[in-house]
mmCIF file of C-alpha atoms and ligand atoms in Angstrom:
data_model
loop_
_atom_site.group_PDB
_atom_site.id
_atom_site.type_symbol
_atom_site.label_atom_id
_atom_site.label_comp_id
_atom_site.label_asym_id
_atom_site.label_seq_id
_atom_site.Cartn_x
_atom_site.Cartn_y
_atom_site.Cartn_z
ATOM 1 C CA UNK A 27 189.170 274.871 292.785
ATOM 2 C CA UNK A 28 186.408 272.343 292.705
ATOM 3 C CA UNK A 29 182.935 273.239 291.372
ATOM 4 C CA UNK A 30 179.993 271.249 291.572
ATOM 5 C CA UNK A 31 177.342 272.201 288.771
ATOM 6 C CA UNK A 32 173.622 271.448 288.939
ATOM 7 C CA UNK A 33 171.107 271.923 285.889
ATOM 8 C CA UNK A 34 167.442 271.516 286.477
ATOM 9 C CA UNK A 35 165.951 274.126 284.134
ATOM 10 C CA UNK A 36 163.680 272.115 282.069
ATOM 11 C CA UNK A 37 163.517 268.270 281.652
ATOM 12 C CA UNK A 38 167.017 267.148 282.405
ATOM 13 C CA UNK A 39 168.677 266.735 285.794
ATOM 14 C CA UNK A 40 172.483 267.247 285.315
ATOM 15 C CA UNK A 41 175.112 267.190 287.861
ATOM 16 C CA UNK A 42 178.820 267.406 287.238
ATOM 17 C CA UNK A 43 182.112 268.293 289.005
ATOM 18 C CA UNK A 44 184.685 270.763 287.173
ATOM 19 C CA UNK A 45 188.116 271.334 288.399
ATOM 20 C CA UNK A 46 189.729 274.552 287.365
ATOM 21 C CA UNK A 47 192.945 272.591 287.034
ATOM 22 C CA UNK A 48 192.133 269.174 285.853
ATOM 23 C CA UNK A 49 188.873 270.000 283.897
ATOM 24 C CA UNK A 50 185.633 267.995 283.934
ATOM 25 C CA UNK A 51 186.005 265.079 286.387
ATOM 26 C CA UNK A 52 182.653 263.492 286.125
ATOM 27 C CA UNK A 53 179.105 264.271 285.150
ATOM 28 C CA UNK A 54 175.645 262.420 285.372
ATOM 29 C CA UNK A 55 172.481 262.972 283.895
ATOM 30 C CA UNK A 56 168.887 261.939 284.133
ATOM 31 C CA UNK A 57 166.503 262.657 281.092
ATOM 32 C CA UNK A 58 162.700 262.861 281.740
ATOM 33 C CA UNK A 59 161.805 262.591 278.170
ATOM 34 C CA UNK A 60 160.241 259.130 278.487
ATOM 35 C CA UNK A 61 158.020 260.569 281.150
ATOM 36 C CA UNK A 62 156.915 263.599 279.384
ATOM 37 C CA UNK A 63 156.439 261.761 275.959
ATOM 38 C CA UNK A 64 152.948 260.476 276.684
ATOM 39 C CA UNK A 65 151.807 264.109 277.102
ATOM 40 C CA UNK A 66 153.622 265.440 273.874
ATOM 41 C CA UNK A 67 155.626 267.987 275.900
ATOM 42 C CA UNK A 68 157.093 268.878 279.191
ATOM 43 C CA UNK A 69 154.740 268.866 282.143
ATOM 44 C CA UNK A 70 156.193 271.696 284.431
ATOM 45 C CA UNK A 71 154.907 269.919 287.646
ATOM 46 C CA UNK A 72 156.210 266.513 286.768
ATOM 47 C CA UNK A 73 159.479 268.056 285.854
ATOM 48 C CA UNK A 74 159.922 269.754 289.229
ATOM 49 C CA UNK A 75 158.930 266.519 291.128
ATOM 50 C CA UNK A 76 161.155 264.419 288.983
ATOM 51 C CA UNK A 77 164.202 266.731 289.801
ATOM 52 C CA UNK A 78 163.600 266.429 293.472
ATOM 53 C CA UNK A 79 163.850 262.743 293.180
ATOM 54 C CA UNK A 80 167.042 262.554 291.041
ATOM 55 C CA UNK A 81 169.225 265.456 292.128
ATOM 56 C CA UNK A 82 170.827 264.091 295.409
ATOM 57 C CA UNK A 83 171.416 260.498 293.983
ATOM 58 C CA UNK A 84 173.012 262.075 290.799
ATOM 59 C CA UNK A 85 175.001 264.378 293.141
ATOM 60 C CA UNK A 86 176.420 261.568 294.970
ATOM 61 C CA UNK A 87 177.040 259.310 291.884
ATOM 62 C CA UNK A 88 179.107 262.183 290.461
ATOM 63 C CA UNK A 89 181.189 262.637 293.769
ATOM 64 C CA UNK A 90 181.642 258.828 293.613
ATOM 65 C CA UNK A 91 182.878 258.476 290.130
ATOM 66 C CA UNK A 92 185.383 261.507 290.781
ATOM 67 C CA UNK A 93 186.237 260.062 294.005
ATOM 68 C CA UNK A 94 185.606 263.028 295.904
ATOM 69 C CA UNK A 95 183.405 264.112 298.800
ATOM 70 C CA UNK A 96 181.090 266.956 299.390
ATOM 71 C CA UNK A 97 183.812 268.552 301.599
ATOM 72 C CA UNK A 98 186.057 268.875 298.690
ATOM 73 C CA UNK A 99 183.890 271.349 296.789
ATOM 74 C CA UNK A 100 184.928 275.107 296.740
ATOM 75 C CA UNK A 101 181.661 276.344 295.111
ATOM 76 C CA UNK A 102 178.355 275.196 293.835
ATOM 77 C CA UNK A 103 176.757 276.520 290.566
ATOM 78 C CA UNK A 104 173.363 276.102 289.626
ATOM 79 C CA UNK A 105 171.097 277.025 286.611
ATOM 80 C CA UNK A 106 169.110 279.937 287.832
ATOM 81 C CA UNK A 107 167.482 280.632 284.615
ATOM 82 C CA UNK A 108 165.818 280.949 282.083
ATOM 83 C CA UNK A 109 163.811 277.878 282.463
ATOM 84 C CA UNK A 110 160.660 276.613 284.221
ATOM 85 C CA UNK A 111 160.353 278.102 287.639
ATOM 86 C CA UNK A 112 159.456 275.278 289.730
ATOM 87 C CA UNK A 113 162.084 273.267 287.970
ATOM 88 C CA UNK A 114 164.761 275.912 288.572
ATOM 89 C CA UNK A 115 163.755 276.148 292.393
ATOM 90 C CA UNK A 116 164.675 272.605 292.796
ATOM 91 C CA UNK A 117 168.413 273.242 291.559
ATOM 92 C CA UNK A 118 168.775 276.400 293.303
ATOM 93 C CA UNK A 119 167.506 275.325 296.730
ATOM 94 C CA UNK A 120 169.634 272.192 296.813
ATOM 95 C CA UNK A 121 172.668 274.068 295.599
ATOM 96 C CA UNK A 122 171.932 276.783 298.255
ATOM 97 C CA UNK A 123 171.143 274.153 300.928
ATOM 98 C CA UNK A 124 174.267 272.305 300.314
ATOM 99 C CA UNK A 125 176.414 275.499 300.191
ATOM 100 C CA UNK A 126 175.085 276.728 303.276
ATOM 101 C CA UNK A 127 175.720 273.563 305.108
ATOM 102 C CA UNK A 128 179.341 273.562 303.827
ATOM 103 C CA UNK A 129 179.921 277.160 304.262
ATOM 104 C CA UNK A 130 180.884 277.741 300.615
ATOM 105 C CA UNK A 131 179.630 280.188 297.787
ATOM 106 C CA UNK A 132 177.246 279.723 295.150
ATOM 107 C CA UNK A 133 177.338 280.706 291.388
ATOM 108 C CA UNK A 134 174.073 281.622 289.657
ATOM 109 C CA UNK A 135 174.503 280.528 286.173
ATOM 110 C CA UNK A 136 172.591 281.627 282.916
ATOM 111 C CA UNK A 137 171.516 278.468 281.236
ATOM 112 C CA UNK A 138 172.616 279.866 277.903
ATOM 113 C CA UNK A 139 175.985 280.946 278.958
ATOM 114 C CA UNK A 140 176.253 277.172 279.909
ATOM 115 C CA UNK A 141 175.496 276.170 276.249
ATOM 116 C CA UNK A 142 177.556 279.098 274.796
ATOM 117 C CA UNK A 143 180.851 278.025 276.787
ATOM 118 C CA UNK A 144 180.259 274.344 276.492
ATOM 119 C CA UNK A 145 182.643 274.124 273.294
ATOM 120 C CA UNK A 146 185.329 274.993 275.587
ATOM 121 C CA UNK A 147 185.036 271.569 276.942
ATOM 122 C CA UNK A 148 186.049 270.188 273.669
ATOM 123 C CA UNK A 149 189.568 269.438 272.509
ATOM 124 C CA UNK A 150 190.760 271.728 270.829
ATOM 125 C CA UNK A 151 188.709 274.327 272.330
ATOM 126 C CA UNK A 152 188.190 277.805 270.457
ATOM 127 C CA UNK A 153 189.977 280.793 271.720
ATOM 128 C CA UNK A 154 188.042 284.273 272.206
ATOM 129 C CA UNK A 155 186.649 286.084 270.263
ATOM 130 C CA UNK A 156 184.261 283.789 268.357
ATOM 131 C CA UNK A 157 180.634 283.996 266.681
ATOM 132 C CA UNK A 158 178.342 281.488 268.545
ATOM 133 C CA UNK A 159 175.224 279.880 267.018
ATOM 134 C CA UNK A 160 173.097 279.042 269.957
ATOM 135 C CA UNK A 161 170.311 276.623 268.749
ATOM 136 C CA UNK A 162 168.294 274.839 271.527
ATOM 137 C CA UNK A 163 164.697 274.103 272.015
ATOM 138 C CA UNK A 164 163.877 277.194 273.546
ATOM 139 C CA UNK A 165 166.480 279.980 271.870
ATOM 140 C CA UNK A 166 168.053 280.655 268.568
ATOM 141 C CA UNK A 167 170.530 283.311 268.575
ATOM 142 C CA UNK A 168 173.849 284.406 267.034
ATOM 143 C CA UNK A 169 176.123 285.996 269.446
ATOM 144 C CA UNK A 170 179.537 287.597 269.341
ATOM 145 C CA UNK A 171 181.544 286.005 272.304
ATOM 146 C CA UNK A 172 184.400 288.550 273.281
ATOM 147 C CA UNK A 173 185.225 286.800 276.436
ATOM 148 C CA UNK A 174 183.529 285.191 279.570
ATOM 149 C CA UNK A 175 180.722 287.631 280.298
ATOM 150 C CA UNK A 176 180.982 289.648 277.184
ATOM 151 C CA UNK A 177 178.224 288.693 274.960
ATOM 152 C CA UNK A 178 176.927 290.689 272.131
ATOM 153 C CA UNK A 179 173.551 289.775 270.564
ATOM 154 C CA UNK A 180 173.940 289.875 266.688
ATOM 155 C CA UNK A 181 170.416 288.341 265.674
ATOM 156 C CA UNK A 182 167.981 285.905 266.953
ATOM 157 C CA UNK A 183 164.722 284.102 265.962
ATOM 158 C CA UNK A 184 161.300 286.435 265.855
ATOM 159 C CA UNK A 185 159.332 283.460 266.660
ATOM 160 C CA UNK A 186 160.035 279.845 267.019
ATOM 161 C CA UNK A 187 163.537 278.510 268.051
ATOM 162 C CA UNK A 188 165.052 276.174 265.745
ATOM 163 C CA UNK A 189 164.521 273.114 268.084
ATOM 164 C CA UNK A 190 161.026 273.918 268.656
ATOM 165 C CA UNK A 191 160.444 274.079 264.993
ATOM 166 C CA UNK A 192 161.927 270.494 264.784
ATOM 167 C CA UNK A 193 159.941 269.433 267.564
ATOM 168 C CA UNK A 194 156.605 270.983 266.392
ATOM 169 C CA UNK A 195 157.107 269.781 262.911
ATOM 170 C CA UNK A 196 158.067 266.159 264.325
ATOM 171 C CA UNK A 197 154.929 266.165 266.238
ATOM 172 C CA UNK A 198 152.794 266.916 262.870
ATOM 173 C CA UNK A 199 154.506 264.069 261.279
ATOM 174 C CA UNK A 200 153.500 261.707 264.125
ATOM 175 C CA UNK A 201 156.949 261.411 265.381
ATOM 176 C CA UNK A 202 156.642 261.905 268.991
ATOM 177 C CA UNK A 203 158.157 264.281 271.527
ATOM 178 C CA UNK A 204 160.754 265.736 271.559
ATOM 179 C CA UNK A 205 160.809 264.730 267.775
ATOM 180 C CA UNK A 206 164.059 266.701 266.586
ATOM 181 C CA UNK A 207 166.491 263.768 266.721
ATOM 182 C CA UNK A 208 163.667 261.291 265.260
ATOM 183 C CA UNK A 209 162.980 263.661 262.297
ATOM 184 C CA UNK A 210 166.696 264.245 261.582
ATOM 185 C CA UNK A 211 167.064 260.386 261.603
ATOM 186 C CA UNK A 212 164.208 260.104 258.870
ATOM 187 C CA UNK A 213 165.470 263.014 257.033
ATOM 188 C CA UNK A 214 168.707 261.193 256.191
ATOM 189 C CA UNK A 215 166.552 258.698 254.386
ATOM 190 C CA UNK A 216 164.280 260.875 252.585
ATOM 191 C CA UNK A 217 164.497 262.767 249.150
ATOM 192 C CA UNK A 218 164.923 266.458 249.945
ATOM 193 C CA UNK A 219 164.092 267.628 246.409
ATOM 194 C CA UNK A 220 160.613 266.391 246.207
ATOM 195 C CA UNK A 221 159.221 269.032 248.226
ATOM 196 C CA UNK A 222 160.276 272.578 248.415
ATOM 197 C CA UNK A 223 159.830 274.388 251.762
ATOM 198 C CA UNK A 224 160.368 278.145 252.302
ATOM 199 C CA UNK A 225 163.608 279.602 253.712
ATOM 200 C CA UNK A 226 161.980 282.413 255.975
ATOM 201 C CA UNK A 227 163.960 285.784 256.139
ATOM 202 C CA UNK A 228 166.957 284.208 254.373
ATOM 203 C CA UNK A 229 167.329 287.377 252.735
ATOM 204 C CA UNK A 230 166.232 289.844 255.283
ATOM 205 C CA UNK A 231 169.716 291.644 255.162
ATOM 206 C CA UNK A 232 170.031 291.096 258.940
ATOM 207 C CA UNK A 233 170.828 288.408 261.154
ATOM 208 C CA UNK A 234 167.169 287.904 262.530
ATOM 209 C CA UNK A 235 165.673 284.425 261.760
ATOM 210 C CA UNK A 236 161.872 282.953 261.554
ATOM 211 C CA UNK A 237 160.961 279.461 261.783
ATOM 212 C CA UNK A 238 157.267 279.303 262.472
ATOM 213 C CA UNK A 239 156.392 279.502 258.817
ATOM 214 C CA UNK A 240 158.159 276.698 258.189
ATOM 215 C CA UNK A 241 156.102 274.605 260.592
ATOM 216 C CA UNK A 242 153.078 275.970 259.113
ATOM 217 C CA UNK A 243 154.365 274.874 255.508
ATOM 218 C CA UNK A 244 154.993 271.236 256.968
ATOM 219 C CA UNK A 245 151.444 271.518 258.379
ATOM 220 C CA UNK A 246 150.004 272.188 254.816
ATOM 221 C CA UNK A 247 152.128 269.423 253.353
ATOM 222 C CA UNK A 248 150.931 267.016 255.866
ATOM 223 C CA UNK A 249 147.274 267.859 255.059
ATOM 224 C CA UNK A 250 147.804 267.659 251.162
ATOM 225 C CA UNK A 251 149.763 264.458 251.346
ATOM 226 C CA UNK A 252 147.396 262.628 253.885
ATOM 227 C CA UNK A 253 147.524 259.703 254.532
ATOM 228 C CA UNK A 254 151.268 259.995 254.857
ATOM 229 C CA UNK A 255 153.172 256.672 253.877
ATOM 230 C CA UNK A 256 156.859 256.291 254.978
ATOM 231 C CA UNK A 257 158.492 257.615 251.832
ATOM 232 C CA UNK A 258 156.546 260.760 252.097
ATOM 233 C CA UNK A 259 157.166 261.272 255.638
ATOM 234 C CA UNK A 260 160.903 260.747 255.270
ATOM 235 C CA UNK A 261 160.683 263.285 252.057
ATOM 236 C CA UNK A 262 159.007 265.989 254.092
ATOM 237 C CA UNK A 263 161.591 265.450 257.040
ATOM 238 C CA UNK A 264 164.336 265.875 254.309
ATOM 239 C CA UNK A 265 162.766 269.069 252.957
ATOM 240 C CA UNK A 266 162.283 270.530 256.269
ATOM 241 C CA UNK A 267 165.940 269.734 257.438
ATOM 242 C CA UNK A 268 167.475 270.785 254.321
ATOM 243 C CA UNK A 269 165.306 274.384 254.665
ATOM 244 C CA UNK A 270 166.296 274.969 258.448
ATOM 245 C CA UNK A 271 170.015 274.064 257.952
ATOM 246 C CA UNK A 272 170.283 276.287 255.006
ATOM 247 C CA UNK A 273 168.953 279.134 256.946
ATOM 248 C CA UNK A 274 171.140 278.503 260.142
ATOM 249 C CA UNK A 275 174.171 278.103 257.959
ATOM 250 C CA UNK A 276 173.701 281.366 255.751
ATOM 251 C CA UNK A 277 172.924 283.491 259.015
ATOM 252 C CA UNK A 278 175.975 282.043 260.618
ATOM 253 C CA UNK A 279 178.072 283.100 257.604
ATOM 254 C CA UNK A 280 176.630 286.341 257.591
ATOM 255 C CA UNK A 281 177.494 286.782 261.149
ATOM 256 C CA UNK A 282 181.115 285.835 260.420
ATOM 257 C CA UNK A 283 181.188 288.313 257.714
ATOM 258 C CA UNK A 284 179.590 291.110 259.760
ATOM 259 C CA UNK A 285 181.849 290.813 262.498
ATOM 260 C CA UNK A 286 184.986 289.838 260.714
ATOM 261 C CA UNK A 287 185.528 286.938 263.034
ATOM 262 C CA UNK A 288 187.081 283.693 261.859
ATOM 263 C CA UNK A 289 185.743 281.097 264.760
ATOM 264 C CA UNK A 290 182.400 279.701 264.937
ATOM 265 C CA UNK A 291 181.054 277.827 267.617
ATOM 266 C CA UNK A 292 177.911 275.755 267.649
ATOM 267 C CA UNK A 293 176.117 275.235 270.984
ATOM 268 C CA UNK A 294 172.511 273.728 272.164
ATOM 269 C CA UNK A 295 170.661 270.636 271.372
ATOM 270 C CA UNK A 296 170.277 271.345 267.628
ATOM 271 C CA UNK A 297 174.091 271.448 267.537
ATOM 272 C CA UNK A 298 173.871 267.672 267.562
ATOM 273 C CA UNK A 299 172.257 267.499 264.161
ATOM 274 C CA UNK A 300 174.509 265.829 261.631
ATOM 275 C CA UNK A 301 173.362 267.644 258.587
ATOM 276 C CA UNK A 302 173.943 271.085 260.211
ATOM 277 C CA UNK A 303 177.468 270.051 261.180
ATOM 278 C CA UNK A 304 178.194 268.555 257.720
ATOM 279 C CA UNK A 305 177.097 271.715 256.057
ATOM 280 C CA UNK A 306 178.909 273.875 258.384
ATOM 281 C CA UNK A 307 182.153 271.851 258.063
ATOM 282 C CA UNK A 308 181.813 272.297 254.377
ATOM 283 C CA UNK A 309 181.350 275.922 254.413
ATOM 284 C CA UNK A 310 184.363 276.024 256.974
ATOM 285 C CA UNK A 311 186.536 274.549 254.229
ATOM 286 C CA UNK A 312 185.481 276.505 251.579
ATOM 287 C CA UNK A 313 185.541 279.821 253.348
ATOM 288 C CA UNK A 314 188.474 279.223 255.738
ATOM 289 C CA UNK A 315 186.859 279.635 258.979
ATOM 290 C CA UNK A 316 187.178 277.288 261.979
ATOM 291 C CA UNK A 317 184.099 275.713 263.459
ATOM 292 C CA UNK A 318 183.834 274.019 267.089
ATOM 293 C CA UNK A 319 181.236 271.979 268.432
ATOM 294 C CA UNK A 320 180.703 270.735 272.054
ATOM 295 C CA UNK A 321 181.092 267.059 272.398
ATOM 296 C CA UNK A 322 177.894 265.331 271.289
ATOM 297 C CA UNK A 323 177.008 264.236 274.809
ATOM 298 C CA UNK A 324 177.361 267.908 275.948
ATOM 299 C CA UNK A 325 175.021 269.476 273.238
ATOM 300 C CA UNK A 326 171.825 269.093 274.699
ATOM 301 C CA UNK A 327 171.056 270.163 278.430
ATOM 302 C CA UNK A 328 173.769 268.783 281.181
ATOM 303 C CA UNK A 329 175.308 269.514 284.435
ATOM 304 C CA UNK A 330 178.707 269.764 282.958
ATOM 305 C CA UNK A 331 178.286 273.179 281.018
ATOM 306 C CA UNK A 332 176.804 274.507 284.243
ATOM 307 C CA UNK A 333 179.789 273.527 286.390
ATOM 308 C CA UNK A 334 182.103 274.578 283.533
ATOM 309 C CA UNK A 335 180.483 278.136 283.329
ATOM 310 C CA UNK A 336 180.292 278.472 287.142
ATOM 311 C CA UNK A 337 183.949 277.807 287.216
ATOM 312 C CA UNK A 338 184.638 280.349 284.618
ATOM 313 C CA UNK A 339 182.611 282.961 286.839
ATOM 314 C CA UNK A 340 183.954 282.067 290.165
ATOM 315 C CA UNK A 341 184.796 285.665 290.613
ATOM 316 C CA UNK A 342 180.961 286.448 290.674
ATOM 317 C CA UNK A 343 180.415 283.590 293.371
ATOM 318 C CA UNK A 344 177.892 284.854 296.110
ATOM 319 C CA UNK A 345 177.214 283.714 299.705
ATOM 320 C CA UNK A 346 174.754 280.936 299.817
ATOM 321 C CA UNK A 347 171.413 281.731 301.308
ATOM 322 C CA UNK A 348 170.049 284.730 299.311
ATOM 323 C CA UNK A 349 169.354 282.828 295.903
ATOM 324 C CA UNK A 350 166.736 283.928 293.476
ATOM 325 C CA UNK A 351 165.774 282.372 290.262
ATOM 326 C CA UNK A 352 164.935 284.234 287.010
ATOM 327 C CA UNK A 353 162.616 282.113 284.761
ATOM 328 C CA UNK A 354 162.873 284.808 282.084
ATOM 329 C CA UNK A 355 166.388 286.181 281.662
ATOM 330 C CA UNK A 356 168.215 287.394 278.670
ATOM 331 C CA UNK A 357 172.019 286.989 278.285
ATOM 332 C CA UNK A 358 172.835 289.975 276.067
HETATM 333 O O1 KG4 B 426 169.673 272.601 274.217
HETATM 334 P P1 KG4 B 426 168.690 271.514 274.601
HETATM 335 O O2 KG4 B 426 168.817 270.244 275.113
HETATM 336 O O3 KG4 B 426 167.410 272.216 275.468
HETATM 337 C C1 KG4 B 426 166.970 273.533 275.428
HETATM 338 O O4 KG4 B 426 167.845 274.325 276.253
HETATM 339 O O5 KG4 B 426 166.304 273.808 274.757
HETATM 340 O O6 KG4 B 426 167.982 271.430 273.139
HETATM 341 C C2 KG4 B 426 167.020 270.401 272.979
HETATM 342 C C3 KG4 B 426 166.380 270.781 271.582
HETATM 343 C C4 KG4 B 426 165.105 269.935 271.291
HETATM 344 O O7 KG4 B 426 164.445 270.900 270.601
HETATM 345 C C5 KG4 B 426 165.567 268.854 270.386
HETATM 346 O O8 KG4 B 426 164.617 268.070 269.524
HETATM 347 C C6 KG4 B 426 166.755 269.302 269.686
HETATM 348 O O9 KG4 B 426 167.299 270.161 270.649
HETATM 349 N N1 KG4 B 426 167.680 268.113 269.171
HETATM 350 C C7 KG4 B 426 167.752 268.127 267.688
HETATM 351 C C8 KG4 B 426 168.641 266.983 267.590
HETATM 352 N N2 KG4 B 426 169.028 266.713 268.789
HETATM 353 C C9 KG4 B 426 168.359 267.471 269.736
HETATM 354 N N3 KG4 B 426 167.410 268.572 266.734
HETATM 355 C C10 KG4 B 426 167.698 268.472 265.589
HETATM 356 N N4 KG4 B 426 168.588 267.299 265.127
HETATM 357 C C11 KG4 B 426 169.038 266.544 266.197
HETATM 358 N N5 KG4 B 426 169.888 265.632 266.055
HETATM 359 ZN ZN1 ZN B 427 169.407 274.087 276.936
#
C-alpha cells in the first residue's frame, strides 16, 4: 500500500510517500523559518498562506522523485493536530480534496504519534515495547509505547517544553529564532562550569519536568552579565544546555527504571541535540539499555513521519470528505 503523508501543523510543509513493503520512497520539506525569523516567532497567518503555496509543488516533487503518480496512491495521511488551526486546515483540506478526487481514504494523524513512531524509520529500528522521550518545541513527554496506538503517558513538563526553553533562552541571548540549534552550537564552545543553573524538579520523585525556571535563570544571568561578550554568551549556553540535558537524561533513566523497559527512543526536534545524544549514549553503555534516534533529517517536523504513522494506522482510515482538525489534542 502506498501512503501519501502531508504535514502542515506549524512552520514546515512536509510531503512524503511511504510504501508498506518498500518503506520510505521520497520526502520533501519546505521550512518557513527564514520567513518567521524577522518576527521572532511563528506568525500563524503567514504560516497558513505559505503552506498553501508549497503543498502542491512539494507533492508533485515527491511523486516525481519516487517515479509514481497520484493515481498510484492508496491512502492519504495528514496531520490533524495538535498545531495551528489555519495551518492544519491547509494540509487537511488538500489531503481530503485529493482523496475525494481519487476515491481513496484519508488517515488523520496525531502529530506527536508521527514523532513517536519516527525512530521506526531508522535502521536498526526498535521493537515494542519502549520508553519514548518526546522533546519538541511544543511538547516534552515521557511515554511507554506498548505498540501502535497503545501509549501510556508517564510524565511531562508542567510548563515550557524543552525546545521552547531552548528557543526562549536563545532569544534572551540574542541568537534569533528558533535559536535551539544556534544555542547548542555555541554551547559546544563554552565552559559549562562557569555558571551554575538550576535543575528544576530533578528530585521531584516522579517523571514530571519543568523548564520555565531555567529560562528565568538565563534571563537573570543575561541582566547580571550585560553587556554580553562572546565568551560569556557561549558559557551561558553551555551551562543552560548542560542543565537541560541532565534533567532529560535523569528523567529518562527514571522512566526506564519505573517501567522495567530496556529500550529508549528519542523523538522530536530537540532529539537532534548532540550533547543530549552523547549523554544518552553514555548512560546506555553504562546501564545496559538500548537507545534509538530517528535519522537527524527526520527529528524535526517532516512529512515522512506522517506518511509512516499513517501507514501504521491504515486500519483506521476513513472515507474522505468528513474531515476535522484538532488544534488541541492529547495523545495519551
Ligand atoms: O519537533 P519540532 O520540529 O517541532 C515541534 O513539533 O515543536 O521541534 C522543534 C524544536 C525547536 O524548539 C528547536 O529549537 C529544537 O526543536 N531544536 C533543537 C535542536 N534542533 C532543533 N534544540 C536543541 N538542540 C538542537 N540541535
Ligand atoms: Zn513536531
